[in-house]
Amino acid sequence: LEVKNGTFLSYRRNYRRKEKYMALFDKSALTYDEWCQTPFGSFVDSLEKKLLFDISRPQKEEKALDLGCGTGISSLFLAEHGLDVVGIDISEKMLKKACEKARKQNRTINFIHGDIHHLPFPDETFDLVFANMVLEFVKEPDQVLTEALRVTKKGGRIVIGLIGKDSYFGKLYADKKENDPDSVFAHAHFFSFAEIETLSQEYFTKIYPGLYISQEEFTDVQKAWEKEEERKEKLDQKDASFIVGRWDKHL
Ligand SMILES: C[S@@+](CC[C@H](N)C(=O)[O-])C[C@H]1O[C@@H](n2cnc3c(N)ncnc32)[C@H](O)[C@@H]1O
């Protein structure tokens, strides 16, 4: 597979070339980033990035893979930190948005159209493999993790961001799953802490919880960070709306 900078190439392994394929997130592509521009959305976005950064400790010039990269939020974030990034997603429309953003920001990121159940990379290619809010939407999370481990170098790590099943957001999205058949959550699976740990027990390292406040109680960014710090100490980790798991591929 040839990968070109700032463009995406089709990697249609699981569906026929002539079929008109509509990926679940195609319909969200144009509006996906809008939420991050609202005051609460922007707070959540910074908190998630901080947590992902603290946990993954990205280093300049490392090779990173962003699984289910969507509109490229994490891909761009990693590129800004000097990593050599490849993003892969099944939605052409989300990828188109990611390409536009990378071009505007003058970042060189390789975006690939493909299914993350079958990664088009040799074994041990990447230092860091990211998957933010993706595992909830795939058919076989175990297979995705197995593939992620295959393409991770020995000594590398996988960092996965997930919605906390029993949290404020988990319940909000579970409600959409129940009541809105057109929602992207209609077939989503939300993971409990126990389930996350069993995804790949051999390499599982740790879970880091975060995001303890709801949209209703958000007033301003400063207070939100203070509340977040306070609650981190007091609340149970299952109340965290965003959880990040880290898997280390031992040498
Ligand atoms: C909620 S979005 C997350 C996007 C991005 N990671 C972020 O943090 O904003 C989930 C993404 O996973 C992608 N996705 C779902 N199943 C996939 C699959 N089997 N292969 C590749 N991408 C997939 C969707 O197209 C969508 O862009």
Short mmCIF file of N, CA and C and ligand atoms in Angstrom, two decimals, residues 23 25 32 66-71 73-74 88-91 94 114-117 131-134 137-138, ligand 1:
data_model
loop_
_atom_site.label_atom_id
_atom_site.label_comp_id
_atom_site.label_asym_id
_atom_site.label_seq_id
_atom_site.Cartn_x
_atom_site.Cartn_y
_atom_site.Cartn_z
N ALA A 23 -20.14 4.81 5.62
CA ALA A 23 -19.68 4.52 6.98
C ALA A 23 -20.54 5.27 7.99
N PHE A 25 -19.96 7.08 10.47
CA PHE A 25 -19.61 8.46 10.83
C PHE A 25 -19.61 9.42 9.64
N TYR A 32 -18.83 17.22 13.21
CA TYR A 32 -18.14 16.52 14.30
C TYR A 32 -17.31 17.46 15.20
N ASP A 66 -2.83 6.56 14.50
CA ASP A 66 -4.09 6.98 15.13
C ASP A 66 -5.22 6.15 14.51
N LEU A 67 -5.68 5.15 15.29
CA LEU A 67 -6.73 4.24 14.79
C LEU A 67 -8.09 4.93 14.89
N GLY A 68 -8.87 4.87 13.83
CA GLY A 68 -10.18 5.54 13.83
C GLY A 68 -9.97 7.03 14.06
N CYS A 69 -9.09 7.61 13.24
CA CYS A 69 -8.63 8.99 13.47
C CYS A 69 -9.72 10.02 13.28
N GLY A 70 -10.81 9.66 12.61
CA GLY A 70 -11.91 10.61 12.40
C GLY A 70 -11.43 11.87 11.70
N THR A 71 -11.79 13.03 12.27
CA THR A 71 -11.41 14.30 11.65
C THR A 71 -9.99 14.71 12.03
N ILE A 73 -8.37 14.79 15.08
CA ILE A 73 -8.09 15.55 16.31
C ILE A 73 -6.81 15.04 16.98
N SER A 74 -6.72 13.74 17.23
CA SER A 74 -5.52 13.21 17.89
C SER A 74 -4.32 13.19 16.94
N ILE A 88 -5.80 6.38 10.36
CA ILE A 88 -6.60 5.45 9.52
C ILE A 88 -8.05 5.49 9.99
N ASP A 89 -8.95 5.50 9.02
CA ASP A 89 -10.38 5.53 9.37
C ASP A 89 -11.19 4.91 8.24
N ILE A 90 -12.38 4.43 8.60
CA ILE A 90 -13.23 3.78 7.61
C ILE A 90 -14.17 4.77 6.93
N SER A 91 -14.30 5.96 7.50
CA SER A 91 -15.19 6.97 6.93
C SER A 91 -14.40 7.92 6.03
N MET A 94 -14.99 11.63 7.08
CA MET A 94 -14.22 12.07 8.25
C MET A 94 -12.76 12.32 7.82
N GLY A 114 -9.27 2.83 5.63
CA GLY A 114 -9.19 1.39 5.86
C GLY A 114 -9.95 0.96 7.10
N ASP A 115 -10.02 -0.36 7.26
CA ASP A 115 -10.72 -0.96 8.40
C ASP A 115 -9.67 -1.39 9.43
N ILE A 116 -9.79 -0.90 10.64
CA ILE A 116 -8.75 -1.16 11.64
C ILE A 116 -8.75 -2.60 12.18
N HIS A 117 -9.71 -3.42 11.72
CA HIS A 117 -9.64 -4.84 12.07
C HIS A 117 -8.50 -5.53 11.29
N ALA A 131 -6.01 5.12 20.01
CA ALA A 131 -7.38 4.90 19.52
C ALA A 131 -8.29 5.64 20.48
N ASN A 132 -8.76 6.79 20.06
CA ASN A 132 -9.59 7.57 20.97
C ASN A 132 -11.05 7.49 20.57
N MET A 133 -11.88 6.95 21.48
CA MET A 133 -13.33 6.80 21.29
C MET A 133 -13.65 6.05 20.00
N VAL A 134 -13.02 4.94 19.86
CA VAL A 134 -13.17 4.15 18.63
C VAL A 134 -13.63 2.73 18.94
N PHE A 137 -17.15 1.49 18.79
CA PHE A 137 -17.89 1.42 17.53
C PHE A 137 -17.47 0.27 16.63
N VAL A 138 -16.47 -0.51 17.03
CA VAL A 138 -16.01 -1.57 16.12
C VAL A 138 -16.70 -2.90 16.42
C1 LIG B 1 -16.20 8.79 17.78
S1 LIG B 1 -15.20 8.84 16.37
C2 LIG B 1 -13.62 9.20 17.07
C3 LIG B 1 -12.73 9.93 16.13
C4 LIG B 1 -11.39 10.39 16.69
N1 LIG B 1 -10.60 9.29 17.18
C5 LIG B 1 -11.57 11.41 17.78
O1 LIG B 1 -11.03 11.24 18.88
O2 LIG B 1 -12.23 12.42 17.53
C6 LIG B 1 -15.04 7.13 15.91
C7 LIG B 1 -14.27 6.95 14.60
O3 LIG B 1 -13.96 5.56 14.44
C8 LIG B 1 -14.09 5.24 13.06
N2 LIG B 1 -14.27 3.80 12.91
C9 LIG B 1 -15.27 3.04 13.41
N3 LIG B 1 -15.10 1.75 13.04
C10 LIG B 1 -13.96 1.70 12.30
C11 LIG B 1 -13.27 0.65 11.63
N4 LIG B 1 -13.70 -0.61 11.69
N5 LIG B 1 -12.13 0.96 10.98
C12 LIG B 1 -11.67 2.23 10.92
N6 LIG B 1 -12.29 3.27 11.54
C13 LIG B 1 -13.43 3.01 12.21
C14 LIG B 1 -15.29 6.06 12.63
O4 LIG B 1 -15.40 6.21 11.24
C15 LIG B 1 -15.06 7.38 13.37
O5 LIG B 1 -14.33 8.30 12.62
#
